[in-house]
mmCIF file of C-alpha atoms in Angstrom:
data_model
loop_
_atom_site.group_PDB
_atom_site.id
_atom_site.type_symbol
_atom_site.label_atom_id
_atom_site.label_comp_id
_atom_site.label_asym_id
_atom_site.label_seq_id
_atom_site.Cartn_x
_atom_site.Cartn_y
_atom_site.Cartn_z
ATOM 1 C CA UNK A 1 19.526 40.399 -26.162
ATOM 2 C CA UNK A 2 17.312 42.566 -24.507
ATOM 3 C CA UNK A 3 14.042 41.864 -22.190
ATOM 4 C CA UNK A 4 11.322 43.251 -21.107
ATOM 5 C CA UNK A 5 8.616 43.260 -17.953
ATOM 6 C CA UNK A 6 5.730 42.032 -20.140
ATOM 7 C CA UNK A 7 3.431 41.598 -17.698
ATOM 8 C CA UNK A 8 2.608 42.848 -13.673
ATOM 9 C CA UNK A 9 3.519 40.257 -10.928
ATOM 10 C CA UNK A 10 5.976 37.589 -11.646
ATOM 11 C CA UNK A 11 6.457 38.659 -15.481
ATOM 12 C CA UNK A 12 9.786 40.496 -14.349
ATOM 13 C CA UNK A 13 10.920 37.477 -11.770
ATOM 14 C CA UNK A 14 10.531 35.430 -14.925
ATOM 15 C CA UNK A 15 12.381 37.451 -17.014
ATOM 16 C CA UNK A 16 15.340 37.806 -15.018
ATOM 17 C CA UNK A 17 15.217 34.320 -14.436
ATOM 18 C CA UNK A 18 15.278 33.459 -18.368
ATOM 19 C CA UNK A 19 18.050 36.115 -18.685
ATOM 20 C CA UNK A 20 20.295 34.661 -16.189
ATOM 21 C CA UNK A 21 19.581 30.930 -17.992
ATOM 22 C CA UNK A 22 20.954 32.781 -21.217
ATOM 23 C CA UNK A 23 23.814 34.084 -19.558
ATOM 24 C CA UNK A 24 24.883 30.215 -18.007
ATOM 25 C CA UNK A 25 24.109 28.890 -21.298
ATOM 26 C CA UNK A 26 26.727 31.380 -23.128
ATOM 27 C CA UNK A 27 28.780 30.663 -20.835
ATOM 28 C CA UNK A 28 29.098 27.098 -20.755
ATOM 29 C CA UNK A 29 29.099 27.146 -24.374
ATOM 30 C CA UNK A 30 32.140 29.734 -24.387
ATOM 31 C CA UNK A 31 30.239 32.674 -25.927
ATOM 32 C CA UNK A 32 30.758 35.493 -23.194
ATOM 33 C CA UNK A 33 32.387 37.687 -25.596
ATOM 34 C CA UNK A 34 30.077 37.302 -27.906
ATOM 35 C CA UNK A 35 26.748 37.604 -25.763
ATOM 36 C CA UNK A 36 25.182 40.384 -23.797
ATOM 37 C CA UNK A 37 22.033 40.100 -21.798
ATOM 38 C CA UNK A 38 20.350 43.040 -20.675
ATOM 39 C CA UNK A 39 17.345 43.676 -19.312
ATOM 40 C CA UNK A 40 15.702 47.081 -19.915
ATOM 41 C CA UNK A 41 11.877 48.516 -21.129
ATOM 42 C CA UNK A 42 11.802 48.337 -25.109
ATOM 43 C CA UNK A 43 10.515 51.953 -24.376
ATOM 44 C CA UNK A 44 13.450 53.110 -22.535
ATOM 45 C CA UNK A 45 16.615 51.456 -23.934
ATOM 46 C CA UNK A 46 20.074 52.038 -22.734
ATOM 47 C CA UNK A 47 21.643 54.142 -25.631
ATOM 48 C CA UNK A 48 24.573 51.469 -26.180
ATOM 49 C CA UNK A 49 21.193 48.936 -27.158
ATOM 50 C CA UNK A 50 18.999 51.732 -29.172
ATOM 51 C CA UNK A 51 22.159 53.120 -31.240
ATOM 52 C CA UNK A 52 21.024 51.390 -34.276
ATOM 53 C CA UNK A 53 23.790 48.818 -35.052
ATOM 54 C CA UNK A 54 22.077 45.171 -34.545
ATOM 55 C CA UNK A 55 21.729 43.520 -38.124
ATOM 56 C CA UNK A 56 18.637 41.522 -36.425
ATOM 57 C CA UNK A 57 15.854 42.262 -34.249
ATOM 58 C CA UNK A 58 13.174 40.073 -32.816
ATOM 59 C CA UNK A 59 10.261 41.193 -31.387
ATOM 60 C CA UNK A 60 8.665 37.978 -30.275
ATOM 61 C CA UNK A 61 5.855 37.142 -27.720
ATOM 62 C CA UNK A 62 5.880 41.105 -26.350
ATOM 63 C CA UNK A 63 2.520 43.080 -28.621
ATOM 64 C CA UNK A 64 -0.173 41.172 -26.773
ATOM 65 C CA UNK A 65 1.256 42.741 -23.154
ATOM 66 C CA UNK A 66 1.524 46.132 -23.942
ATOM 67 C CA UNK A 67 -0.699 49.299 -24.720
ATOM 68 C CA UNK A 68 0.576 51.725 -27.354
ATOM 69 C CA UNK A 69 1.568 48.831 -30.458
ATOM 70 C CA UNK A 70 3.064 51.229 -32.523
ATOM 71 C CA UNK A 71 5.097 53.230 -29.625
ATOM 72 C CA UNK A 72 6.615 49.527 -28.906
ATOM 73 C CA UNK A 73 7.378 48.962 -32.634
ATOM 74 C CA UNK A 74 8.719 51.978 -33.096
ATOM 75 C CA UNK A 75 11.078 51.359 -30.166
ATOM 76 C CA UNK A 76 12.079 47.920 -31.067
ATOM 77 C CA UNK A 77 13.050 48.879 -34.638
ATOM 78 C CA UNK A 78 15.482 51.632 -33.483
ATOM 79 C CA UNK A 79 18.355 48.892 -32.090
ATOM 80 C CA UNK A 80 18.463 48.023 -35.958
ATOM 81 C CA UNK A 81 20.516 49.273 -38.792
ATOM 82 C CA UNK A 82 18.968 50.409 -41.951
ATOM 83 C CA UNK A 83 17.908 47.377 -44.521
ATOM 84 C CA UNK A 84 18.496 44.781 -40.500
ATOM 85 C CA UNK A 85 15.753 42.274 -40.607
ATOM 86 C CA UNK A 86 13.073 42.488 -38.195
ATOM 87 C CA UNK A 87 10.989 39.697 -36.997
ATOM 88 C CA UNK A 88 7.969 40.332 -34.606
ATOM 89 C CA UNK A 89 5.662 37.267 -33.337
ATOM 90 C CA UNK A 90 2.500 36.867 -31.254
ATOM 91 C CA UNK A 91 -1.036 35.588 -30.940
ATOM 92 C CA UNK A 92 -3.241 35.597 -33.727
ATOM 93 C CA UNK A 93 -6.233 36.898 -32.669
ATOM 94 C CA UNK A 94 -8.344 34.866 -35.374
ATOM 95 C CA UNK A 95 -7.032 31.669 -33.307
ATOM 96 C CA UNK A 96 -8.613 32.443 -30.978
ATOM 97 C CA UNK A 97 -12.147 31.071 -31.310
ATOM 98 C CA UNK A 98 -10.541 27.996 -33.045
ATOM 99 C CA UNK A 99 -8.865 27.800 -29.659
ATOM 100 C CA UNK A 100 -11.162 28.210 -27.601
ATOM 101 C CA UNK A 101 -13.985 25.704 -29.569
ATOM 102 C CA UNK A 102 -10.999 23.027 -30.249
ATOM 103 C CA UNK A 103 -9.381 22.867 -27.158
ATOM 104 C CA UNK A 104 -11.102 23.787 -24.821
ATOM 105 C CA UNK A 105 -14.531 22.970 -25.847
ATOM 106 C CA UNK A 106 -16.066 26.226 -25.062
ATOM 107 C CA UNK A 107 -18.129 27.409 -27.987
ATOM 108 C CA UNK A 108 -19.837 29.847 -26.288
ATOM 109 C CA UNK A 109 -16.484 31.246 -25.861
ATOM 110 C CA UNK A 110 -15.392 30.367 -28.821
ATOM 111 C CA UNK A 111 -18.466 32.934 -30.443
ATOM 112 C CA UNK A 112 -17.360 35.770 -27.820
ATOM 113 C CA UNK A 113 -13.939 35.590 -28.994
ATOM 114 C CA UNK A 114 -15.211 36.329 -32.938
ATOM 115 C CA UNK A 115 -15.826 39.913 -31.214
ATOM 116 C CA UNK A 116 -12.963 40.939 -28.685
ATOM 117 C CA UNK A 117 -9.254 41.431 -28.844
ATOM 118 C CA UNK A 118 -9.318 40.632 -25.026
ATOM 119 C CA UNK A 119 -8.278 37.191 -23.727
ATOM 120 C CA UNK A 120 -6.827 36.019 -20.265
ATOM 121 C CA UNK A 121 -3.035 34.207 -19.559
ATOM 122 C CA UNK A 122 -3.380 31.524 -16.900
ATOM 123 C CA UNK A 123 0.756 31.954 -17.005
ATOM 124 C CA UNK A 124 0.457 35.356 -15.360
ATOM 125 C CA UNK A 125 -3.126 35.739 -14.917
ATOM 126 C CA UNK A 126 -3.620 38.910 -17.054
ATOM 127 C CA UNK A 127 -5.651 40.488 -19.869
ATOM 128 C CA UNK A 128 -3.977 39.885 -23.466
ATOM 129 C CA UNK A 129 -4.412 42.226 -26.290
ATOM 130 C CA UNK A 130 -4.725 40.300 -29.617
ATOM 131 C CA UNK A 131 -3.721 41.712 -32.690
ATOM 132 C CA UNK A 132 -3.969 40.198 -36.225
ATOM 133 C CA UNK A 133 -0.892 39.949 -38.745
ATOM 134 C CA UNK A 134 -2.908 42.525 -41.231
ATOM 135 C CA UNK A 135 -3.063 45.090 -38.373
ATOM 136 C CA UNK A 136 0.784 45.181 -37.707
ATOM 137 C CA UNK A 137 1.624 44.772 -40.980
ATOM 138 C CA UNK A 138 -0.023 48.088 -41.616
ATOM 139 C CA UNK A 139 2.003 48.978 -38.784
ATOM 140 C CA UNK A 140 5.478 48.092 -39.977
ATOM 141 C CA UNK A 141 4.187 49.609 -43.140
ATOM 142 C CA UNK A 142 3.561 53.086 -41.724
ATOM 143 C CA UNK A 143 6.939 53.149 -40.089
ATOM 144 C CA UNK A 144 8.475 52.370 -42.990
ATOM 145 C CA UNK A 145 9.549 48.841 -43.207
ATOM 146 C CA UNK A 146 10.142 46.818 -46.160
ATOM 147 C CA UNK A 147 9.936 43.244 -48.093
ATOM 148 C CA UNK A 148 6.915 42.508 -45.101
ATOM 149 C CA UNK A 149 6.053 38.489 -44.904
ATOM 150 C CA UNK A 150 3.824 36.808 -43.623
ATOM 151 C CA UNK A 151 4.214 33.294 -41.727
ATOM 152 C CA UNK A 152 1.670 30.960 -39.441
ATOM 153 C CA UNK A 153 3.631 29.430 -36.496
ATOM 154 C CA UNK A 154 1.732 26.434 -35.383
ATOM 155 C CA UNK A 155 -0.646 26.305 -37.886
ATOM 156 C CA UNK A 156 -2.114 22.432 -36.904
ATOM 157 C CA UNK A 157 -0.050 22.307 -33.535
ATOM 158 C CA UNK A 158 -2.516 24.007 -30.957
ATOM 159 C CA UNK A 159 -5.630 22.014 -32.485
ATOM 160 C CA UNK A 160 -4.270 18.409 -31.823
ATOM 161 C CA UNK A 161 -6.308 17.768 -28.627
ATOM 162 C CA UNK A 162 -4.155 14.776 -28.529
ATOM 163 C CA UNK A 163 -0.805 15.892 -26.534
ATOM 164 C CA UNK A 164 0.644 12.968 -25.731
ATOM 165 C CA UNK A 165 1.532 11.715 -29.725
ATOM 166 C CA UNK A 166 3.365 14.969 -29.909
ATOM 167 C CA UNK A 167 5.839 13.335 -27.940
ATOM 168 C CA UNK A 168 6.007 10.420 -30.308
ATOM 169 C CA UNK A 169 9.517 10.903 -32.284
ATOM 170 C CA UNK A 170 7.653 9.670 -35.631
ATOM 171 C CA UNK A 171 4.215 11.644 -34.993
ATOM 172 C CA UNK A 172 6.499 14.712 -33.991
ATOM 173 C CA UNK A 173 8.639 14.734 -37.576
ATOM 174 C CA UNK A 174 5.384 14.456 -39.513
ATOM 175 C CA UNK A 175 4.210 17.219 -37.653
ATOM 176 C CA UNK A 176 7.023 19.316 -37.874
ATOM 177 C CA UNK A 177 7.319 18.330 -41.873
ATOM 178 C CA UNK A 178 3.382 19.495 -42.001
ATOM 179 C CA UNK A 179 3.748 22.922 -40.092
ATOM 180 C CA UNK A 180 6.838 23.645 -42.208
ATOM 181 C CA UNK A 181 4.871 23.085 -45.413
ATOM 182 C CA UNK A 182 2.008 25.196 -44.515
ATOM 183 C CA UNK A 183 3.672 28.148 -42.904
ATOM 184 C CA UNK A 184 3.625 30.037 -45.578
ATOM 185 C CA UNK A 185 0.725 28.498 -47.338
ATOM 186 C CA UNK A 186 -3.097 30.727 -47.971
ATOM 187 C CA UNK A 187 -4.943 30.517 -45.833
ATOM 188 C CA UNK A 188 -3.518 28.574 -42.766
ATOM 189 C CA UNK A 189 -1.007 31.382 -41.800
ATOM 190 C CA UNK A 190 -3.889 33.280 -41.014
ATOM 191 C CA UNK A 191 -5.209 30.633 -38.527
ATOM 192 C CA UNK A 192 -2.325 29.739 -37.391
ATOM 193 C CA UNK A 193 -1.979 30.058 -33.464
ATOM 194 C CA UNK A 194 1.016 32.567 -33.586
ATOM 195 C CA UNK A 195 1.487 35.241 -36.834
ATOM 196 C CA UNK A 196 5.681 36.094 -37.544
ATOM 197 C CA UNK A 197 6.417 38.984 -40.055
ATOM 198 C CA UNK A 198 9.228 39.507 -41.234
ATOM 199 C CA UNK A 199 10.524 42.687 -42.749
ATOM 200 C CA UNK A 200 13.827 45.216 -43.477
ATOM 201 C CA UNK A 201 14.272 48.323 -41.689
ATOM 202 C CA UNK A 202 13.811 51.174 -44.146
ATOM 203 C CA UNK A 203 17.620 52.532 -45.228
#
């Protein structure tokens, strides 16, 4: 496991902080041997990390906080061996006007949205760059990945207004039986809050 500053201020603090709450869990669960957490810029990974021998690879929750996309693809795909699985997630930028009219109301900023890739975290109050699944797909694509799908993560989710039946154990399973079936489903997973693709490192 490897993570990195995503965003200026408390973005590293948080990090670390995340890191060290992998580290207790590992340990409690007696996985020390098995786990490694290390902290490091995808763009300047220790060479034991960026040798190319991890079957898996996530790249989750990272695009929308940093400035050269295909640099920090790039990057994150040399830790893997050829034909690993890759995984990269993060905001769909054609959620956000649903967002912004469902949730929050704002339609006004609901119709700016339908023209920017710019958007604002309240977690640490800084501009977001929003990419959409077809644009990193072409991405992947260029850099030679393989097998690419496409998924919606919280397709429905984000657009109940009504938190508090989330917390319902019957509402939740429905919900959780819903999301699954439309994940992969035309055209939700293009709505869908968060995009995943999936895809195999060329060999």
């Amino acid at each position: 496991m490897w993570c990195t500053p995503c965003a200026p201020g408390g973005a590293a603090s948080c990090d670390t902080a995340m890191l060290g709450a992998a580290a207790e869990r590992a340990a409690a669960a007696g996985l020390t041997d098995l786990i490694t957490c290390v902290e490091a810029d995808v763009n300047a990974l220790p060479a034991e990390v960026a040798r190319g021998a991890f079957d898996v690879v996530l790249c989750h929750n990272l695009l929308q906080y940093v400035d050269d996309v295909r640099r920090t693809l790039a990057a994150s795909l040399a830790p893997l061996r050829p034909s690993g699985l890759f995984s990269v997630m993060a905001i769909n930028r054609h959620s956000a006007p649903l967002t912004a009219a469902v949730r929050a109301m704002d339609l006004r900023a609901a119709t700016a949205a339908l023209d920017t890739d710019q958007a604002r975290t309240q977690m640490f109050d800084s501009v977001l760059t929003l990419h959409t699944a077809e644009e990193i797909t072409r991405h992947l694509s260029d850099l030679g990945c393989q097998d690419l799908r496409h998924y919606g993560i919280r397709n429905v989710c984000d657009y109940i207004t009504d938190d508090a039946r989330k917390h319902g154990p019957a509402f939740y399973a429905d919900l959780e039986r819903l999301e699954l079936a439309l994940t992969a489903r035309h055209p939700y997973m293009h709505t869908a809050r968060l995009f995943q693709l999936t895809a195999r490192k060329h060999a």
